[in-house]
């Protein structure tokens, strides 16, 4: 079910929809088929959230590594 529409979801949108899916599952009152469809949708939304968080972590790690590399270069110049 992960398609372009899921990929277009931002983290906050996917998280909010996932919260709603969980709420509906916990409330009950749905048929088995509806519950299964909600569960599957929740799994897809969780994947979207996970990918968004992993992407954010990678960007943060890259920025920190770049900053650390610049600090090392400045230290080397000062030593000369």
PDB file of N, CA and C in Angstrom:
ATOM      1  N   UNK A   1       0.810  -1.201   0.000  1.00  0.00           N
ATOM      2  CA  UNK A   1       0.000   0.000   0.000  1.00  0.00           C
ATOM      3  C   UNK A   1       0.852   1.263   0.000  1.00  0.00           C
ATOM      4  N   UNK A   2       2.139   1.123   0.323  1.00  0.00           N
ATOM      5  CA  UNK A   2       3.004   2.291   0.276  1.00  0.00           C
ATOM      6  C   UNK A   2       3.143   2.730  -1.167  1.00  0.00           C
ATOM      7  N   UNK A   3       2.695   3.918  -1.426  1.00  0.00           N
ATOM      8  CA  UNK A   3       2.754   4.448  -2.778  1.00  0.00           C
ATOM      9  C   UNK A   3       3.248   5.867  -2.740  1.00  0.00           C
ATOM     10  N   UNK A   4       3.068   6.526  -3.832  1.00  0.00           N
ATOM     11  CA  UNK A   4       3.513   7.914  -3.898  1.00  0.00           C
ATOM     12  C   UNK A   4       2.774   8.774  -2.885  1.00  0.00           C
ATOM     13  N   UNK A   5       1.503   8.465  -2.624  1.00  0.00           N
ATOM     14  CA  UNK A   5       0.751   9.284  -1.676  1.00  0.00           C
ATOM     15  C   UNK A   5       1.323   9.152  -0.276  1.00  0.00           C
ATOM     16  N   UNK A   6       1.734   7.930   0.125  1.00  0.00           N
ATOM     17  CA  UNK A   6       2.343   7.747   1.436  1.00  0.00           C
ATOM     18  C   UNK A   6       3.693   8.435   1.495  1.00  0.00           C
ATOM     19  N   UNK A   7       4.449   8.366   0.424  1.00  0.00           N
ATOM     20  CA  UNK A   7       5.771   8.998   0.391  1.00  0.00           C
ATOM     21  C   UNK A   7       5.643  10.517   0.472  1.00  0.00           C
ATOM     22  N   UNK A   8       4.524  11.052   0.009  1.00  0.00           N
ATOM     23  CA  UNK A   8       4.321  12.495   0.040  1.00  0.00           C
ATOM     24  C   UNK A   8       3.929  12.982   1.439  1.00  0.00           C
ATOM     25  N   UNK A   9       3.518  12.050   2.310  1.00  0.00           N
ATOM     26  CA  UNK A   9       3.138  12.436   3.657  1.00  0.00           C
ATOM     27  C   UNK A   9       4.358  12.890   4.448  1.00  0.00           C
ATOM     28  N   UNK A  10       4.204  13.978   5.143  1.00  0.00           N
ATOM     29  CA  UNK A  10       5.247  14.400   6.060  1.00  0.00           C
ATOM     30  C   UNK A  10       5.160  13.568   7.333  1.00  0.00           C
ATOM     31  N   UNK A  11       6.183  13.676   8.153  1.00  0.00           N
ATOM     32  CA  UNK A  11       6.208  12.905   9.393  1.00  0.00           C
ATOM     33  C   UNK A  11       4.981  13.210  10.256  1.00  0.00           C
ATOM     34  N   UNK A  12       4.693  14.484  10.441  1.00  0.00           N
ATOM     35  CA  UNK A  12       3.590  14.866  11.317  1.00  0.00           C
ATOM     36  C   UNK A  12       2.255  14.360  10.796  1.00  0.00           C
ATOM     37  N   UNK A  13       2.061  14.416   9.479  1.00  0.00           N
ATOM     38  CA  UNK A  13       0.812  13.925   8.897  1.00  0.00           C
ATOM     39  C   UNK A  13       0.669  12.420   9.113  1.00  0.00           C
ATOM     40  N   UNK A  14       1.732  11.686   8.838  1.00  0.00           N
ATOM     41  CA  UNK A  14       1.700  10.230   9.011  1.00  0.00           C
ATOM     42  C   UNK A  14       1.484   9.872  10.469  1.00  0.00           C
ATOM     43  N   UNK A  15       2.168  10.581  11.365  1.00  0.00           N
ATOM     44  CA  UNK A  15       2.021  10.321  12.802  1.00  0.00           C
ATOM     45  C   UNK A  15       0.590  10.581  13.256  1.00  0.00           C
ATOM     46  N   UNK A  16       0.012  11.699  12.820  1.00  0.00           N
ATOM     47  CA  UNK A  16      -1.353  12.028  13.227  1.00  0.00           C
ATOM     48  C   UNK A  16      -2.351  11.000  12.713  1.00  0.00           C
ATOM     49  N   UNK A  17      -2.163  10.557  11.463  1.00  0.00           N
ATOM     50  CA  UNK A  17      -3.063   9.540  10.922  1.00  0.00           C
ATOM     51  C   UNK A  17      -2.875   8.214  11.664  1.00  0.00           C
ATOM     52  N   UNK A  18      -1.643   7.892  12.003  1.00  0.00           N
ATOM     53  CA  UNK A  18      -1.364   6.669  12.759  1.00  0.00           C
ATOM     54  C   UNK A  18      -2.029   6.718  14.131  1.00  0.00           C
ATOM     55  N   UNK A  19      -1.982   7.853  14.781  1.00  0.00           N
ATOM     56  CA  UNK A  19      -2.657   8.012  16.079  1.00  0.00           C
ATOM     57  C   UNK A  19      -4.147   7.748  15.932  1.00  0.00           C
ATOM     58  N   UNK A  20      -4.727   8.268  14.866  1.00  0.00           N
ATOM     59  CA  UNK A  20      -6.164   8.060  14.621  1.00  0.00           C
ATOM     60  C   UNK A  20      -6.462   6.583  14.361  1.00  0.00           C
ATOM     61  N   UNK A  21      -5.610   5.916  13.604  1.00  0.00           N
ATOM     62  CA  UNK A  21      -5.796   4.485  13.335  1.00  0.00           C
ATOM     63  C   UNK A  21      -5.755   3.696  14.638  1.00  0.00           C
ATOM     64  N   UNK A  22      -4.776   3.989  15.480  1.00  0.00           N
ATOM     65  CA  UNK A  22      -4.652   3.292  16.764  1.00  0.00           C
ATOM     66  C   UNK A  22      -5.882   3.553  17.619  1.00  0.00           C
ATOM     67  N   UNK A  23      -6.330   4.805  17.656  1.00  0.00           N
ATOM     68  CA  UNK A  23      -7.520   5.146  18.436  1.00  0.00           C
ATOM     69  C   UNK A  23      -8.731   4.338  17.981  1.00  0.00           C
ATOM     70  N   UNK A  24      -8.911   4.247  16.666  1.00  0.00           N
ATOM     71  CA  UNK A  24     -10.055   3.494  16.131  1.00  0.00           C
ATOM     72  C   UNK A  24      -9.946   2.013  16.456  1.00  0.00           C
ATOM     73  N   UNK A  25      -8.734   1.464  16.385  1.00  0.00           N
ATOM     74  CA  UNK A  25      -8.547   0.047  16.726  1.00  0.00           C
ATOM     75  C   UNK A  25      -8.819  -0.199  18.206  1.00  0.00           C
ATOM     76  N   UNK A  26      -8.351   0.700  19.058  1.00  0.00           N
ATOM     77  CA  UNK A  26      -8.551   0.538  20.497  1.00  0.00           C
ATOM     78  C   UNK A  26     -10.004   0.705  20.902  1.00  0.00           C
ATOM     79  N   UNK A  27     -10.711   1.572  20.196  1.00  0.00           N
ATOM     80  CA  UNK A  27     -12.118   1.810  20.496  1.00  0.00           C
ATOM     81  C   UNK A  27     -12.968   0.595  20.149  1.00  0.00           C
ATOM     82  N   UNK A  28     -12.570  -0.094  19.087  1.00  0.00           N
ATOM     83  CA  UNK A  28     -13.328  -1.273  18.656  1.00  0.00           C
ATOM     84  C   UNK A  28     -14.562  -0.868  17.866  1.00  0.00           C
ATOM     85  N   UNK A  29     -15.478  -1.783  17.744  1.00  0.00           N
ATOM     86  CA  UNK A  29     -16.714  -1.503  17.019  1.00  0.00           C
ATOM     87  C   UNK A  29     -16.566  -1.606  15.516  1.00  0.00           C
ATOM     88  N   UNK A  30     -15.432  -2.138  15.052  1.00  0.00           N
ATOM     89  CA  UNK A  30     -15.253  -2.312  13.617  1.00  0.00           C
ATOM     90  C   UNK A  30     -15.316  -3.804  13.302  1.00  0.00           C
ATOM     91  N   UNK A  31     -15.618  -4.086  12.066  1.00  0.00           N
ATOM     92  CA  UNK A  31     -15.650  -5.481  11.642  1.00  0.00           C
ATOM     93  C   UNK A  31     -14.223  -6.011  11.561  1.00  0.00           C
ATOM     94  N   UNK A  32     -14.104  -7.304  11.433  1.00  0.00           N
ATOM     95  CA  UNK A  32     -12.789  -7.917  11.293  1.00  0.00           C
ATOM     96  C   UNK A  32     -12.076  -7.359  10.067  1.00  0.00           C
ATOM     97  N   UNK A  33     -12.772  -7.252   8.964  1.00  0.00           N
ATOM     98  CA  UNK A  33     -12.168  -6.717   7.737  1.00  0.00           C
ATOM     99  C   UNK A  33     -11.712  -5.275   7.916  1.00  0.00           C
ATOM    100  N   UNK A  34     -12.551  -4.465   8.562  1.00  0.00           N
ATOM    101  CA  UNK A  34     -12.169  -3.069   8.813  1.00  0.00           C
ATOM    102  C   UNK A  34     -10.961  -3.001   9.736  1.00  0.00           C
ATOM    103  N   UNK A  35     -10.945  -3.844  10.751  1.00  0.00           N
ATOM    104  CA  UNK A  35      -9.811  -3.873  11.685  1.00  0.00           C
ATOM    105  C   UNK A  35      -8.525  -4.270  10.978  1.00  0.00           C
ATOM    106  N   UNK A  36      -8.611  -5.263  10.108  1.00  0.00           N
ATOM    107  CA  UNK A  36      -7.425  -5.683   9.347  1.00  0.00           C
ATOM    108  C   UNK A  36      -6.931  -4.572   8.435  1.00  0.00           C
ATOM    109  N   UNK A  37      -7.873  -3.894   7.785  1.00  0.00           N
ATOM    110  CA  UNK A  37      -7.494  -2.784   6.901  1.00  0.00           C
ATOM    111  C   UNK A  37      -6.840  -1.660   7.712  1.00  0.00           C
ATOM    112  N   UNK A  38      -7.392  -1.372   8.888  1.00  0.00           N
ATOM    113  CA  UNK A  38      -6.800  -0.348   9.744  1.00  0.00           C
ATOM    114  C   UNK A  38      -5.401  -0.765  10.197  1.00  0.00           C
ATOM    115  N   UNK A  39      -5.246  -2.034  10.571  1.00  0.00           N
ATOM    116  CA  UNK A  39      -3.940  -2.536  11.004  1.00  0.00           C
ATOM    117  C   UNK A  39      -2.905  -2.380   9.886  1.00  0.00           C
ATOM    118  N   UNK A  40      -3.299  -2.773   8.677  1.00  0.00           N
ATOM    119  CA  UNK A  40      -2.388  -2.665   7.536  1.00  0.00           C
ATOM    120  C   UNK A  40      -2.022  -1.209   7.270  1.00  0.00           C
ATOM    121  N   UNK A  41      -3.012  -0.331   7.362  1.00  0.00           N
ATOM    122  CA  UNK A  41      -2.741   1.092   7.157  1.00  0.00           C
ATOM    123  C   UNK A  41      -1.785   1.607   8.234  1.00  0.00           C
ATOM    124  N   UNK A  42      -2.005   1.169   9.455  1.00  0.00           N
ATOM    125  CA  UNK A  42      -1.127   1.568  10.550  1.00  0.00           C
ATOM    126  C   UNK A  42       0.306   1.120  10.320  1.00  0.00           C
ATOM    127  N   UNK A  43       0.473  -0.098   9.805  1.00  0.00           N
ATOM    128  CA  UNK A  43       1.822  -0.600   9.510  1.00  0.00           C
ATOM    129  C   UNK A  43       2.497   0.269   8.455  1.00  0.00           C
ATOM    130  N   UNK A  44       1.761   0.636   7.428  1.00  0.00           N
ATOM    131  CA  UNK A  44       2.317   1.485   6.373  1.00  0.00           C
ATOM    132  C   UNK A  44       2.681   2.864   6.909  1.00  0.00           C
ATOM    133  N   UNK A  45       1.812   3.422   7.736  1.00  0.00           N
ATOM    134  CA  UNK A  45       2.093   4.739   8.313  1.00  0.00           C
ATOM    135  C   UNK A  45       3.304   4.684   9.232  1.00  0.00           C
ATOM    136  N   UNK A  46       3.435   3.603   9.984  1.00  0.00           N
ATOM    137  CA  UNK A  46       4.600   3.444  10.860  1.00  0.00           C
ATOM    138  C   UNK A  46       5.886   3.390  10.032  1.00  0.00           C
ATOM    139  N   UNK A  47       5.831   2.742   8.873  1.00  0.00           N
ATOM    140  CA  UNK A  47       7.003   2.690   7.984  1.00  0.00           C
ATOM    141  C   UNK A  47       7.364   4.080   7.480  1.00  0.00           C
ATOM    142  N   UNK A  48       6.344   4.856   7.119  1.00  0.00           N
ATOM    143  CA  UNK A  48       6.586   6.221   6.654  1.00  0.00           C
ATOM    144  C   UNK A  48       7.266   7.024   7.763  1.00  0.00           C
ATOM    145  N   UNK A  49       6.734   6.913   8.979  1.00  0.00           N
ATOM    146  CA  UNK A  49       7.327   7.636  10.113  1.00  0.00           C
ATOM    147  C   UNK A  49       8.764   7.200  10.339  1.00  0.00           C
ATOM    148  N   UNK A  50       8.994   5.907  10.292  1.00  0.00           N
ATOM    149  CA  UNK A  50      10.344   5.381  10.518  1.00  0.00           C
ATOM    150  C   UNK A  50      11.314   5.910   9.464  1.00  0.00           C
ATOM    151  N   UNK A  51      10.891   5.895   8.190  1.00  0.00           N
ATOM    152  CA  UNK A  51      11.763   6.393   7.122  1.00  0.00           C
ATOM    153  C   UNK A  51      12.050   7.884   7.296  1.00  0.00           C
ATOM    154  N   UNK A  52      11.036   8.638   7.674  1.00  0.00           N
ATOM    155  CA  UNK A  52      11.234  10.079   7.883  1.00  0.00           C
ATOM    156  C   UNK A  52      12.213  10.334   9.026  1.00  0.00           C
ATOM    157  N   UNK A  53      12.064   9.581  10.108  1.00  0.00           N
ATOM    158  CA  UNK A  53      12.970   9.747  11.241  1.00  0.00           C
ATOM    159  C   UNK A  53      14.386   9.316  10.893  1.00  0.00           C
ATOM    160  N   UNK A  54      14.516   8.231  10.150  1.00  0.00           N
ATOM    161  CA  UNK A  54      15.848   7.783   9.728  1.00  0.00           C
ATOM    162  C   UNK A  54      16.507   8.818   8.828  1.00  0.00           C
ATOM    163  N   UNK A  55      15.722   9.413   7.935  1.00  0.00           N
ATOM    164  CA  UNK A  55      16.245  10.463   7.060  1.00  0.00           C
ATOM    165  C   UNK A  55      16.682  11.683   7.850  1.00  0.00           C
ATOM    166  N   UNK A  56      15.897  12.058   8.841  1.00  0.00           N
ATOM    167  CA  UNK A  56      16.253  13.201   9.677  1.00  0.00           C
ATOM    168  C   UNK A  56      17.520  12.905  10.471  1.00  0.00           C
ATOM    169  N   UNK A  57      17.628  11.680  10.980  1.00  0.00           N
ATOM    170  CA  UNK A  57      18.828  11.303  11.737  1.00  0.00           C
ATOM    171  C   UNK A  57      20.064  11.339  10.843  1.00  0.00           C
ATOM    172  N   UNK A  58      19.929  10.857   9.613  1.00  0.00           N
ATOM    173  CA  UNK A  58      21.060  10.867   8.680  1.00  0.00           C
ATOM    174  C   UNK A  58      21.492  12.296   8.376  1.00  0.00           C
ATOM    175  N   UNK A  59      20.524  13.187   8.180  1.00  0.00           N
ATOM    176  CA  UNK A  59      20.859  14.592   7.916  1.00  0.00           C
ATOM    177  C   UNK A  59      21.552  15.225   9.115  1.00  0.00           C
ATOM    178  N   UNK A  60      21.065  14.913  10.303  1.00  0.00           N
ATOM    179  CA  UNK A  60      21.676  15.451  11.512  1.00  0.00           C
ATOM    180  C   UNK A  60      23.097  14.914  11.682  1.00  0.00           C
ATOM    181  N   UNK A  61      23.266  13.607  11.486  1.00  0.00           N
ATOM    182  CA  UNK A  61      24.604  13.012  11.586  1.00  0.00           C
ATOM    183  C   UNK A  61      25.560  13.636  10.577  1.00  0.00           C
ATOM    184  N   UNK A  62      25.089  13.857   9.349  1.00  0.00           N
ATOM    185  CA  UNK A  62      25.935  14.456   8.315  1.00  0.00           C
ATOM    186  C   UNK A  62      26.321  15.881   8.700  1.00  0.00           C
ATOM    187  N   UNK A  63      25.366  16.636   9.231  1.00  0.00           N
ATOM    188  CA  UNK A  63      25.658  18.013   9.635  1.00  0.00           C
ATOM    189  C   UNK A  63      26.660  18.040  10.785  1.00  0.00           C
ATOM    190  N   UNK A  64      26.490  17.124  11.746  1.00  0.00           N
ATOM    191  CA  UNK A  64      27.423  17.070  12.873  1.00  0.00           C
ATOM    192  C   UNK A  64      28.813  16.648  12.419  1.00  0.00           C
ATOM    193  N   UNK A  65      28.881  15.682  11.495  1.00  0.00           N
ATOM    194  CA  UNK A  65      30.175  15.232  10.984  1.00  0.00           C
ATOM    195  C   UNK A  65      30.863  16.363  10.219  1.00  0.00           C
ATOM    196  N   UNK A  66      30.087  17.107   9.454  1.00  0.00           N
ATOM    197  CA  UNK A  66      30.645  18.237   8.701  1.00  0.00           C
ATOM    198  C   UNK A  66      31.165  19.296   9.660  1.00  0.00           C
ATOM    199  N   UNK A  67      30.402  19.581  10.690  1.00  0.00           N
ATOM    200  CA  UNK A  67      30.814  20.570  11.688  1.00  0.00           C
ATOM    201  C   UNK A  67      32.077  20.096  12.410  1.00  0.00           C
ATOM    202  N   UNK A  68      32.127  18.824  12.740  1.00  0.00           N
ATOM    203  CA  UNK A  68      33.295  18.259  13.412  1.00  0.00           C
ATOM    204  C   UNK A  68      34.524  18.331  12.501  1.00  0.00           C
ATOM    205  N   UNK A  69      34.329  18.039  11.234  1.00  0.00           N
ATOM    206  CA  UNK A  69      35.429  18.108  10.267  1.00  0.00           C
ATOM    207  C   UNK A  69      35.960  19.519  10.121  1.00  0.00           C
ATOM    208  N   UNK A  70      35.090  20.498  10.132  1.00  0.00           N
ATOM    209  CA  UNK A  70      35.516  21.892  10.037  1.00  0.00           C
ATOM    210  C   UNK A  70      36.294  22.290  11.276  1.00  0.00           C
ATOM    211  N   UNK A  71      35.875  21.806  12.433  1.00  0.00           N
ATOM    212  CA  UNK A  71      36.573  22.106  13.676  1.00  0.00           C
ATOM    213  C   UNK A  71      37.970  21.526  13.680  1.00  0.00           C
ATOM    214  N   UNK A  72      38.130  20.326  13.145  1.00  0.00           N
ATOM    215  CA  UNK A  72      39.450  19.693  13.066  1.00  0.00           C
ATOM    216  C   UNK A  72      40.357  20.459  12.113  1.00  0.00           C
ATOM    217  N   UNK A  73      39.806  20.943  10.994  1.00  0.00           N
ATOM    218  CA  UNK A  73      40.604  21.703  10.031  1.00  0.00           C
ATOM    219  C   UNK A  73      41.069  23.016  10.641  1.00  0.00           C
ATOM    220  N   UNK A  74      40.202  23.675  11.401  1.00  0.00           N
ATOM    221  CA  UNK A  74      40.580  24.929  12.043  1.00  0.00           C
ATOM    222  C   UNK A  74      41.675  24.684  13.059  1.00  0.00           C
ATOM    223  N   UNK A  75      41.589  23.594  13.795  1.00  0.00           N
ATOM    224  CA  UNK A  75      42.613  23.250  14.784  1.00  0.00           C
ATOM    225  C   UNK A  75      43.953  22.994  14.136  1.00  0.00           C
ATOM    226  N   UNK A  76      43.974  22.348  12.973  1.00  0.00           N
ATOM    227  CA  UNK A  76      45.213  22.065  12.256  1.00  0.00           C
ATOM    228  C   UNK A  76      45.860  23.341  11.750  1.00  0.00           C
ATOM    229  N   UNK A  77      45.053  24.294  11.306  1.00  0.00           N
ATOM    230  CA  UNK A  77      45.581  25.563  10.805  1.00  0.00           C
ATOM    231  C   UNK A  77      46.191  26.353  11.944  1.00  0.00           C
ATOM    232  N   UNK A  78      45.556  26.337  13.111  1.00  0.00           N
ATOM    233  CA  UNK A  78      46.047  27.078  14.254  1.00  0.00           C
ATOM    234  C   UNK A  78      47.389  26.527  14.734  1.00  0.00           C
ATOM    235  N   UNK A  79      47.622  25.211  14.594  1.00  0.00           N
ATOM    236  CA  UNK A  79      48.846  24.590  15.057  1.00  0.00           C
ATOM    237  C   UNK A  79      50.045  24.981  14.189  1.00  0.00           C
ATOM    238  N   UNK A  80      49.814  25.308  12.948  1.00  0.00           N
ATOM    239  CA  UNK A  80      50.913  25.643  12.019  1.00  0.00           C
ATOM    240  C   UNK A  80      51.492  26.945  12.315  1.00  0.00           C
TER     241      UNK A  80
END
